Tab-separated table of C-alpha atoms in Angstrom:
chain	number	residue	atom	x	y	z
H	1	MET	CA	16.336	61.646	18.256
H	2	GLU	CA	18.186	64.811	17.416
H	3	ALA	CA	17.509	66.241	20.915
H	4	PHE	CA	18.795	63.069	22.543
H	5	ALA	CA	21.971	63.175	20.487
H	6	LYS	CA	22.479	66.835	21.426
H	7	LYS	CA	22.034	66.010	25.114
H	8	VAL	CA	24.538	63.148	24.917
H	9	ALA	CA	27.028	65.428	23.185
H	10	GLU	CA	26.671	68.114	25.852
H	11	GLU	CA	27.096	65.604	28.691
H	12	THR	CA	30.139	64.131	26.969
H	13	ALA	CA	31.627	67.609	26.489
H	14	ALA	CA	30.977	68.434	30.165
H	15	LYS	CA	32.667	65.213	31.279
H	16	ILE	CA	35.647	65.918	29.037
H	17	ALA	CA	35.893	69.501	30.385
H	18	MET	CA	35.632	68.252	33.961
H	19	LYS	CA	38.312	65.653	33.292
H	20	GLN	CA	40.576	68.268	31.774
H	21	ALA	CA	39.978	70.564	34.762
H	22	GLU	CA	40.800	67.758	37.180
H	23	THR	CA	43.944	66.916	35.222
H	24	LYS	CA	45.003	70.574	35.169
H	25	ALA	CA	44.328	70.932	38.904
H	26	ALA	CA	46.355	67.800	39.596
H	27	GLU	CA	49.239	69.101	37.471
H	28	GLU	CA	49.088	72.482	39.225
H	29	ALA	CA	49.076	70.759	42.619
H	30	VAL	CA	52.126	68.702	41.623
H	31	GLN	CA	53.853	71.822	40.311
H	32	LYS	CA	52.981	73.795	43.470
H	33	GLU	CA	54.246	70.969	45.657
H	34	ALA	CA	57.458	70.863	43.659
H	35	GLU	CA	57.880	74.639	43.960
H	36	GLU	CA	57.207	74.565	47.708
H	37	LYS	CA	59.676	71.718	48.093
H	38	ALA	CA	62.286	73.615	46.094
H	39	THR	CA	61.664	76.768	48.156
H	40	ALA	CA	61.912	74.828	51.421
H	41	GLU	CA	65.133	73.161	50.261
H	42	ALA	CA	66.560	76.551	49.251
H	43	GLU	CA	65.616	78.088	52.599
H	44	ALA	CA	67.059	75.124	54.476
H	45	LYS	CA	70.264	75.372	52.461
H	46	ALA	CA	70.471	79.134	53.064
H	47	GLN	CA	69.845	78.627	56.780
H	48	GLN	CA	72.491	75.914	56.894
H	49	GLU	CA	74.972	78.175	55.104
H	50	GLU	CA	74.109	81.025	57.500
H	51	GLU	CA	74.616	78.748	60.498
H	52	VAL	CA	77.961	77.588	59.144
H	53	LYS	CA	78.954	81.196	58.464
H	54	LYS	CA	77.775	82.230	61.924
H	55	ALA	CA	79.666	79.358	63.516
H	56	ILE	CA	82.828	80.400	61.678
H	57	VAL	CA	82.388	84.064	62.687
H	58	THR	CA	81.577	83.066	66.272
H	59	GLY	CA	84.646	80.868	66.382
H	60	VAL	CA	86.829	83.679	65.073
H	61	GLU	CA	85.290	86.255	67.421
H	62	SER	CA	85.500	83.877	70.378
H	63	GLY	CA	89.182	83.317	69.677
H	64	THR	CA	89.739	87.055	69.335
H	65	GLU	CA	87.782	87.791	72.498
H	66	ARG	CA	89.790	85.168	74.385
H	67	LEU	CA	92.991	86.806	73.151
H	68	LEU	CA	91.819	90.229	74.360
H	69	LYS	CA	90.678	88.803	77.693
H	70	ASP	CA	94.046	87.109	78.205
H	71	LEU	CA	95.819	90.365	77.356
H	72	GLU	CA	93.635	92.357	79.737
H	73	GLU	CA	94.248	89.959	82.635
H	74	LYS	CA	98.012	90.070	82.134
H	75	LEU	CA	98.165	93.856	81.718
H	76	ASN	CA	96.016	94.418	84.818
H	77	ALA	CA	98.305	92.267	86.953
H	78	GLN	CA	100.401	94.151	89.488
H	79	HIS	CA	103.871	95.132	88.202
H	80	ALA	CA	103.005	93.806	84.740
H	81	ASP	CA	105.803	94.052	82.156
H	82	THR	CA	103.860	95.644	79.311
H	83	ALA	CA	106.666	95.434	76.771
H	84	GLU	CA	107.156	91.703	77.381
H	85	ILE	CA	103.404	91.007	77.265
H	86	VAL	CA	103.039	92.921	73.992
H	87	LYS	CA	105.974	91.028	72.518
H	88	GLN	CA	104.387	87.685	73.452
H	89	HIS	CA	101.070	88.533	71.784
H	90	GLU	CA	102.175	90.783	68.913
H	91	GLU	CA	102.013	88.087	66.224
H	92	ALA	CA	98.568	86.931	67.366
H	93	LEU	CA	97.324	90.525	67.391
H	94	LYS	CA	98.584	91.066	63.838
H	95	GLU	CA	96.943	87.840	62.639
H	96	LYS	CA	93.587	88.825	64.102
H	97	GLN	CA	93.797	92.490	63.120
H	98	ASP	CA	90.818	92.317	60.749
H	99	GLU	CA	88.641	90.718	63.425
H	100	LEU	CA	89.802	93.271	65.999
H	101	ASN	CA	88.930	96.129	63.658
H	102	LYS	CA	85.472	94.674	63.025
H	103	MET	CA	84.865	94.228	66.758
H	104	ARG	CA	85.953	97.798	67.413
H	105	GLU	CA	83.717	99.087	64.612
H	106	SER	CA	80.743	97.099	65.895
H	107	LYS	CA	81.031	98.732	69.327
H	108	ARG	CA	80.937	102.269	67.977
H	109	VAL	CA	77.790	104.331	68.249
H	110	PHE	CA	77.424	107.134	65.717
H	111	SER	CA	73.751	107.942	66.170
H	112	ASN	CA	74.712	111.631	66.408
H	113	ARG	CA	76.890	111.538	63.327
H	114	GLY	CA	77.127	114.898	61.607
H	115	THR	CA	75.824	116.867	64.575
H	116	GLY	CA	79.282	117.566	65.995
H	117	GLU	CA	78.150	116.375	69.427
H	118	LEU	CA	80.866	114.590	71.392
H	119	THR	CA	79.167	111.606	73.012
H	120	PRO	CA	81.005	109.523	75.659
H	121	GLU	CA	81.723	106.852	73.028
H	122	ILE	CA	83.214	109.412	70.642
H	123	LYS	CA	85.279	110.980	73.450
H	124	THR	CA	86.762	107.577	74.270
H	125	GLU	CA	87.652	107.047	70.607
H	126	LEU	CA	89.213	110.521	70.477
H	127	LEU	CA	91.287	109.725	73.583
H	128	HIS	CA	92.636	106.602	71.888
H	129	ALA	CA	93.286	108.551	68.669
H	130	SER	CA	95.144	111.247	70.617
H	131	LEU	CA	97.332	108.704	72.434
H	132	LEU	CA	97.999	106.809	69.207
H	133	GLY	CA	99.201	109.994	67.549
H	134	LYS	CA	101.436	110.858	70.505
H	135	VAL	CA	102.968	107.371	70.696
H	136	PHE	CA	104.020	107.596	67.049
H	137	LYS	CA	104.941	111.286	67.288
H	138	LYS	CA	102.045	112.387	65.089
H	139	GLY	CA	99.034	114.600	65.568
H	140	MET	CA	95.533	113.264	66.114
H	141	VAL	CA	94.608	113.983	62.489
H	142	ASP	CA	97.828	112.476	61.123
H	143	THR	CA	96.810	108.864	61.739
H	144	SER	CA	94.250	107.055	59.615
H	145	TYR	CA	92.404	106.047	62.773
H	146	GLY	CA	92.200	109.647	63.997
H	147	LYS	CA	90.875	110.844	60.646
H	148	GLU	CA	88.315	108.051	60.618
H	149	VAL	CA	87.023	108.872	64.117
H	150	LEU	CA	86.757	112.602	63.381
H	151	GLU	CA	85.011	111.933	60.071
H	152	LYS	CA	82.454	109.538	61.509
H	153	ALA	CA	81.845	111.845	64.460
H	154	GLY	CA	81.194	114.731	62.088
H	155	VAL	CA	83.866	116.873	63.764
H	156	THR	CA	86.491	119.046	62.106
H	157	TYR	CA	89.787	119.401	63.959
H	158	ASP	CA	90.941	122.958	63.314
H	159	ALA	CA	92.174	126.002	65.208
H	160	THR	CA	88.647	126.715	66.428
H	161	SER	CA	87.552	123.237	67.518
H	162	SER	CA	90.899	121.795	68.649
H	163	ALA	CA	90.765	123.411	72.108
H	164	GLY	CA	87.352	121.914	72.868
H	165	ILE	CA	88.388	118.503	71.567
H	166	ASP	CA	91.600	118.567	73.635
H	167	VAL	CA	89.599	119.405	76.769
H	168	ALA	CA	87.172	116.571	75.994
H	169	VAL	CA	90.074	114.152	75.570
H	170	ALA	CA	91.621	115.220	78.895
H	171	SER	CA	88.315	114.966	80.774
H	172	THR	CA	87.530	111.522	79.333
H	173	PHE	CA	90.322	109.823	81.265
H	174	GLU	CA	89.424	111.763	84.411
H	175	GLU	CA	85.833	110.508	84.111
H	176	ALA	CA	87.140	106.963	83.655
H	177	VAL	CA	89.038	107.313	86.950
H	178	LYS	CA	85.942	108.607	88.765
H	179	ILE	CA	83.831	105.707	87.517
H	180	GLU	CA	86.259	103.239	89.106
H	181	GLN	CA	86.268	105.049	92.473
H	182	LYS	CA	84.027	103.946	95.332
H	183	VAL	CA	85.110	106.109	98.300
H	184	ALA	CA	86.446	109.347	96.777
H	185	PRO	CA	83.083	110.461	95.280
H	186	LEU	CA	81.761	110.866	98.847
H	187	PHE	CA	83.921	113.932	99.457
H	188	ARG	CA	84.065	117.452	98.035
H	189	GLU	CA	86.955	118.484	95.818
H	190	ILE	CA	88.535	121.922	96.227
H	191	GLN	CA	90.630	123.397	93.421
H	192	VAL	CA	93.865	124.875	94.759
H	193	ALA	CA	96.544	126.958	93.068
H	194	SER	CA	99.642	125.502	94.724
H	195	GLY	CA	100.964	122.418	96.461
H	196	ALA	CA	100.258	123.988	99.877
H	197	THR	CA	97.196	126.193	100.393
H	198	VAL	CA	96.023	127.799	103.638
H	199	LEU	CA	92.281	127.332	104.146
H	200	PRO	CA	90.603	129.470	106.855
H	201	ILE	CA	88.087	127.601	109.014
H	202	ILE	CA	85.434	129.451	111.006
H	203	PRO	CA	84.893	127.540	114.275
H	204	ASP	CA	81.696	127.265	116.299
H	205	SER	CA	81.156	130.223	118.621
H	206	GLU	CA	80.122	130.513	122.238
H	207	ASN	CA	76.562	131.663	122.924
H	208	ALA	CA	75.831	135.379	123.061
H	209	ASN	CA	74.892	136.841	126.458
H	210	PHE	CA	71.662	138.446	127.621
H	211	SER	CA	73.094	141.547	129.284
H	212	ALA	CA	72.296	145.211	129.854
H	213	ASP	CA	75.984	146.026	129.496
H	214	GLY	CA	77.865	146.685	126.270
H	215	LEU	CA	81.117	145.243	124.953
H	216	GLY	CA	82.937	146.966	127.769
H	217	THR	CA	82.033	143.840	129.680
H	218	THR	CA	84.496	141.239	128.466
H	219	ALA	CA	81.999	138.433	128.989
H	220	ASN	CA	79.982	139.890	126.082
H	221	LEU	CA	82.830	139.557	123.581
H	222	LEU	CA	82.598	136.942	120.834
H	223	GLU	CA	84.657	133.802	121.412
H	224	GLU	CA	85.093	130.528	119.586
H	225	LYS	CA	83.585	127.518	121.317
H	226	GLY	CA	85.580	126.382	124.332
H	227	ALA	CA	87.758	129.521	124.468
H	228	SER	CA	88.109	131.850	127.436
H	229	ASP	CA	90.370	134.601	126.054
H	230	ASN	CA	87.547	136.957	124.961
H	231	ASN	CA	88.725	136.724	121.330
H	232	PHE	CA	87.328	135.033	118.243
H	233	ASN	CA	90.181	133.281	116.503
H	234	VAL	CA	89.762	131.996	112.959
H	235	ASN	CA	91.313	128.577	112.596
H	236	ARG	CA	93.192	127.448	109.528
H	237	ILE	CA	94.446	124.264	107.987
H	238	VAL	CA	97.004	123.692	105.259
H	239	LEU	CA	95.763	121.744	102.254
H	240	GLN	CA	98.606	119.822	100.652
H	241	THR	CA	98.603	118.002	97.334
H	242	HIS	CA	100.838	115.158	96.223
H	243	ARG	CA	101.615	113.794	92.790
H	244	LEU	CA	99.946	110.517	91.827
H	245	ILE	CA	101.511	108.821	88.825
H	246	SER	CA	101.165	105.581	86.912
H	247	GLY	CA	102.350	104.516	83.485
H	248	THR	CA	103.722	101.881	81.179
H	249	PHE	CA	106.137	101.485	78.265
H	250	LEU	CA	105.677	100.469	74.634
H	251	SER	CA	108.622	99.393	72.494
H	252	ASN	CA	109.234	101.606	69.451
H	253	ASP	CA	109.021	98.609	67.102
H	254	THR	CA	105.437	97.842	68.135
H	255	ASP	CA	103.105	97.952	65.134
H	256	GLU	CA	100.617	100.846	64.996
H	257	GLN	CA	97.635	98.510	64.652
H	258	VAL	CA	98.826	96.493	67.645
H	259	VAL	CA	99.052	99.671	69.752
H	260	LEU	CA	95.554	100.624	68.609
H	261	SER	CA	94.273	97.243	69.805
H	262	LEU	CA	96.028	97.662	73.174
H	263	LEU	CA	94.833	101.195	73.991
H	264	PRO	CA	91.252	100.149	74.945
H	265	ILE	CA	92.881	97.819	77.493
H	266	LEU	CA	95.701	100.065	78.730
H	267	THR	CA	93.665	103.220	79.375
H	268	PRO	CA	91.062	101.539	81.651
H	269	ALA	CA	93.919	99.769	83.454
H	270	LEU	CA	95.621	103.122	84.130
H	271	ALA	CA	92.290	104.577	85.278
H	272	ARG	CA	91.729	101.689	87.712
H	273	ALA	CA	95.270	102.072	89.068
H	274	HIS	CA	94.612	105.747	89.883
H	275	ALA	CA	91.153	105.088	91.322
H	276	LYS	CA	92.380	102.330	93.645
H	277	ALA	CA	95.326	104.460	94.791
H	278	ILE	CA	93.051	107.423	95.645
H	279	ASP	CA	90.555	105.269	97.557
H	280	SER	CA	93.426	103.601	99.410
H	281	ALA	CA	95.006	106.946	100.333
H	282	ILE	CA	91.682	108.221	101.706
H	283	LEU	CA	90.990	105.122	103.796
H	284	ILE	CA	94.359	103.587	104.657
H	285	GLY	CA	96.660	106.529	104.051
H	286	ASN	CA	100.317	106.514	103.064
H	287	SER	CA	103.575	108.246	103.944
H	288	SER	CA	102.190	111.585	102.708
H	289	ILE	CA	98.483	111.376	103.608
H	290	ALA	CA	96.829	110.418	106.900
H	291	GLY	CA	93.940	108.099	106.090
H	292	ILE	CA	90.592	107.747	107.827
H	293	ILE	CA	91.287	104.327	109.338
H	294	GLY	CA	95.039	103.931	109.189
H	295	GLY	CA	98.282	105.478	108.030
H	296	ALA	CA	101.536	104.146	106.640
H	297	GLY	CA	99.693	101.578	104.556
H	298	THR	CA	98.351	99.455	107.432
H	299	ASP	CA	94.957	99.560	109.148
H	300	GLY	CA	95.262	101.224	112.543
H	301	ALA	CA	99.008	101.844	112.306
H	302	GLY	CA	100.617	105.259	112.421
H	303	SER	CA	98.403	108.328	112.403
H	304	PHE	CA	94.775	107.968	111.404
H	305	LEU	CA	91.761	110.245	111.581
H	306	SER	CA	89.060	108.041	113.111
H	307	PHE	CA	88.101	107.716	116.758
H	308	ASP	CA	88.072	104.097	117.953
H	309	SER	CA	84.574	103.257	119.163
H	310	THR	CA	84.092	102.758	122.892
H	311	LEU	CA	80.416	101.766	122.664
H	312	VAL	CA	80.848	98.797	120.333
H	313	THR	CA	82.837	95.824	121.572
H	314	ASP	CA	85.604	94.996	119.134
H	315	PRO	CA	84.412	91.986	117.093
H	316	ASP	CA	86.340	88.734	117.171
H	317	ALA	CA	87.902	88.113	113.767
H	318	SER	CA	88.069	84.377	114.443
H	319	GLY	CA	84.451	84.114	113.352
H	320	ALA	CA	82.686	83.598	116.684
H	321	SER	CA	81.227	87.122	116.838
H	322	ASP	CA	82.621	88.984	113.873
H	323	ALA	CA	79.466	90.135	112.057
H	324	ILE	CA	78.719	93.866	112.059
H	325	THR	CA	75.046	94.785	112.522
H	326	SER	CA	73.006	97.882	111.727
H	327	ALA	CA	72.772	98.467	115.492
H	328	ASN	CA	76.589	98.620	115.629
H	329	LEU	CA	76.622	101.210	112.854
H	330	LEU	CA	74.004	103.306	114.629
H	331	SER	CA	76.108	103.153	117.803
H	332	ILE	CA	79.234	104.528	116.143
H	333	ARG	CA	77.129	107.230	114.510
H	334	SER	CA	76.007	108.294	117.987
H	335	GLU	CA	79.686	108.657	118.944
H	336	MET	CA	80.132	111.265	116.204
H	337	GLY	CA	78.312	113.927	118.242
H	338	LYS	CA	77.248	116.882	116.087
H	339	PHE	CA	78.773	115.209	113.028
H	340	GLY	CA	76.239	112.388	113.228
H	341	LEU	CA	73.042	114.414	113.583
H	342	ASN	CA	72.118	114.479	109.887
H	343	PRO	CA	71.974	110.948	108.433
H	344	THR	CA	72.538	112.226	104.893
H	345	ASP	CA	75.891	113.719	105.978
H	346	VAL	CA	77.061	110.337	107.277
H	347	ALA	CA	78.350	107.426	105.212
H	348	TYR	CA	79.325	103.959	106.401
H	349	ILE	CA	82.272	102.254	104.728
H	350	VAL	CA	82.651	98.515	105.283
H	351	PRO	CA	84.852	95.752	103.868
H	352	VAL	CA	83.274	93.371	101.379
H	353	ASP	CA	82.803	90.557	103.901
H	354	GLN	CA	80.880	92.801	106.320
H	355	TYR	CA	78.648	93.964	103.474
H	356	TYR	CA	77.548	90.355	103.006
H	357	ASN	CA	76.954	90.104	106.753
H	358	LEU	CA	74.736	93.205	106.611
H	359	ILE	CA	72.552	91.942	103.767
H	360	ASN	CA	70.425	89.802	106.087
H	361	ASP	CA	70.219	92.496	108.771
H	362	ASP	CA	66.719	93.925	109.307
H	363	GLY	CA	68.048	97.478	109.536
H	364	PHE	CA	69.877	97.275	106.217
H	365	ALA	CA	68.042	98.453	103.091
H	366	ASP	CA	69.663	97.568	99.781
H	367	VAL	CA	69.586	99.758	96.674
H	368	SER	CA	66.370	98.168	95.412
H	369	GLU	CA	64.618	99.392	98.569
H	370	VAL	CA	66.108	102.869	98.950
H	371	GLY	CA	65.973	103.616	95.216
H	372	SER	CA	68.614	103.494	92.511
H	373	ASP	CA	68.887	107.298	92.508
H	374	LEU	CA	71.126	107.070	95.583
H	375	ALA	CA	73.479	104.683	93.808
H	376	PHE	CA	73.601	106.870	90.701
H	377	LYS	CA	74.597	109.914	92.744
H	378	ARG	CA	77.300	108.063	94.652
H	379	LEU	CA	79.157	105.265	92.957
H	380	GLY	CA	79.851	102.295	95.188
H	381	VAL	CA	76.714	102.677	97.314
H	382	VAL	CA	75.220	99.234	97.989
H	383	GLY	CA	72.439	100.223	100.390
H	384	ALA	CA	71.597	102.298	103.441
H	385	VAL	CA	71.268	102.009	107.217
H	386	TYR	CA	68.772	104.387	108.838
H	387	GLY	CA	69.078	106.902	106.013
H	388	SER	CA	72.872	106.839	105.656
H	389	PRO	CA	74.506	105.261	102.582
H	390	VAL	CA	76.667	102.148	102.917
H	391	ILE	CA	79.720	101.719	100.690
H	392	ALA	CA	81.494	98.387	100.298
H	393	SER	CA	85.206	98.758	99.593
H	394	ASP	CA	87.848	96.119	98.967
H	395	VAL	CA	90.481	98.607	100.172
H	396	ILE	CA	89.613	97.597	103.746
H	397	ALA	CA	90.869	94.097	104.474
H	398	SER	CA	88.246	91.366	104.818
H	399	ALA	CA	88.963	89.597	108.114
H	400	THR	CA	85.833	87.514	108.736
H	401	GLY	CA	86.918	84.112	109.982
H	402	ALA	CA	90.581	85.143	110.010
H	403	GLY	CA	91.242	82.589	112.730
H	404	GLY	CA	93.604	84.811	114.671
H	405	ALA	CA	94.206	88.270	116.023
H	406	ALA	CA	93.321	91.022	113.555
H	407	THR	CA	93.594	94.770	114.041
H	408	SER	CA	92.009	95.893	110.788
H	409	THR	CA	88.775	97.878	110.542
H	410	ALA	CA	85.383	96.175	110.518
H	411	ALA	CA	83.401	99.361	109.728
H	412	VAL	CA	83.780	103.134	109.810
H	413	ALA	CA	81.259	105.983	109.936
H	414	VAL	CA	82.372	109.272	108.407
H	415	ASN	CA	80.854	112.738	108.058
H	416	VAL	CA	81.489	113.437	104.381
H	417	ASN	CA	81.397	117.237	104.844
H	418	ASN	CA	84.245	117.250	107.367
H	419	PHE	CA	86.785	116.053	104.803
H	420	VAL	CA	87.903	117.535	101.493
H	421	ILE	CA	90.067	116.523	98.558
H	422	PRO	CA	92.324	119.422	97.478
H	423	ARG	CA	93.179	119.130	93.772
H	424	LEU	CA	96.017	121.051	92.167
H	425	ARG	CA	95.289	119.867	88.646
H	426	GLY	CA	93.254	117.311	86.777
H	427	VAL	CA	94.452	114.076	85.263
H	428	ASN	CA	97.005	114.395	82.466
H	429	VAL	CA	97.782	111.566	80.064
H	430	GLU	CA	101.101	112.182	78.346
H	431	THR	CA	103.680	110.313	76.301
H	432	ASP	CA	107.451	110.597	76.235
H	433	TYR	CA	109.874	108.869	73.884
H	434	GLU	CA	113.097	107.543	75.427
H	435	VAL	CA	115.777	107.503	72.746
H	436	ALA	CA	118.276	105.574	74.869
H	437	ASN	CA	115.806	102.788	75.648
H	438	GLN	CA	113.980	102.927	72.292
H	439	ARG	CA	110.555	102.966	73.892
H	440	THR	CA	107.624	105.299	74.539
H	441	ALA	CA	106.249	105.942	78.015
H	442	ILE	CA	102.501	106.452	78.494
H	443	VAL	CA	102.082	108.364	81.761
H	444	ALA	CA	98.933	109.336	83.657
H	445	SER	CA	99.412	111.810	86.519
H	446	GLN	CA	97.480	114.154	88.777
H	447	ALA	CA	98.066	116.078	92.017
H	448	LEU	CA	95.654	115.852	94.940
H	449	GLY	CA	95.443	115.257	98.689
H	450	PHE	CA	93.032	114.535	101.539
H	451	ALA	CA	92.387	116.661	104.627
H	452	GLU	CA	90.197	116.786	107.744
H	453	LEU	CA	88.584	120.176	108.384
H	454	GLU	CA	87.847	119.862	112.119
H	455	ALA	CA	89.950	117.528	114.229
H	456	LYS	CA	88.261	114.746	116.167
H	457	ALA	CA	87.595	115.153	119.880
H	458	ASN	CA	88.971	111.613	120.257
H	459	ALA	CA	86.547	110.967	123.098
H	460	HIS	CA	82.959	110.027	123.793
H	461	PRO	CA	80.949	112.139	124.437
H	462	GLY	CA	82.567	114.394	121.843
H	463	ASP	CA	82.429	115.514	118.232
H	464	ASN	CA	84.255	113.061	116.002
H	465	GLY	CA	84.239	113.421	112.233
H	466	SER	CA	84.735	109.675	111.851
H	467	VAL	CA	84.411	106.679	114.161
H	468	ARG	CA	85.564	103.154	113.421
H	469	ILE	CA	85.059	99.640	114.752
H	470	GLU	CA	88.254	97.612	114.795
H	471	TYR	CA	88.741	93.896	115.231
H	472	GLN	CA	90.232	92.701	118.473
């Protein structure tokens, strides 16, 4: 009886313990579910708050970006009145100054902070700091922005480092101009010491003679090719440079922070203005420079350096037969004579519309086929035809489907080694305060030219440094 009672007690205790365990497990499950629910609600709330915050920031940034885009479009317009544009947007720029500062900060890269290395990003910031100081008649280190850039770059502006920093600032704008150029990078630059420099040119010579006689026989004397005077005359050309200038004005009552917001827009605009002017002078020409395809600002008018192709029939700009083919380009290369022998010395320059016509041509290889290395070496290269790079330029007028007579150029082949760009000095960015007009001028200037080394034969067969196809 006692054993039975003990057994019943143990079973009862086990049941009670099991019941308690089940109850505890149920309570823990309820508690866990409640905690998970609370955590999920907290995460959802945090995510919702983050989305709201992000939406607000995005809205602010989008509005700020739209403001900057509107400013950039207006400032890049031809003959833009900078002072009037700044006046129209000054209040908006002041209102969004905090957002503009944050956007500018977010675009900075200071991975090399403390090393003293001037990366392209830091050089651009230093250029803006230098201009800001000049506009307000201060030094680079006398503005809070300049101090901030130098500090974050890990650079000290003193008597020792200032020269290197000034050179970096000057070269930064020059690099910005080069990046915008498409045609000018094809040609060599020659540094000259004056506005007019005489460059000696050694011409090709006549063949030597197999002869038992000495130089007493006049036929054995050295002569330049085509000569018959028994003398070797060294040719010469005069390299001339011309000033290229562009600038804008800022009113003296413009806020410093507003100017700081405008500089990242103004400096690229000035760089593009110089780049487009140089490419235009090389191709079209102007009153001072004879261009490859046309002088006096019009294709084919005045003096120009190209030979008009006689092998390729002038295309009809009305659209019936206006597409240039790779076979056409090869034909004008053959008209270059000795200048067309090496395909890597030849470059084809076409208007934008003819580039699109060439895309579907079997002889045209785009950059993806010839390798991006070619494009990196020469900005503006969009492909190649039989080993020679093709550059698309909007300087040459697009005349496809013009619907009437057109005399502009459809394509030109040029030997890049037969032309040079004499440069008197690099690009200078300066400021000047006009007391009478109460405004500051920001001026970018340089002095350069364009010259042909050996004149074209202007005939086929013959040696022509450049040959063009013109519309009929």
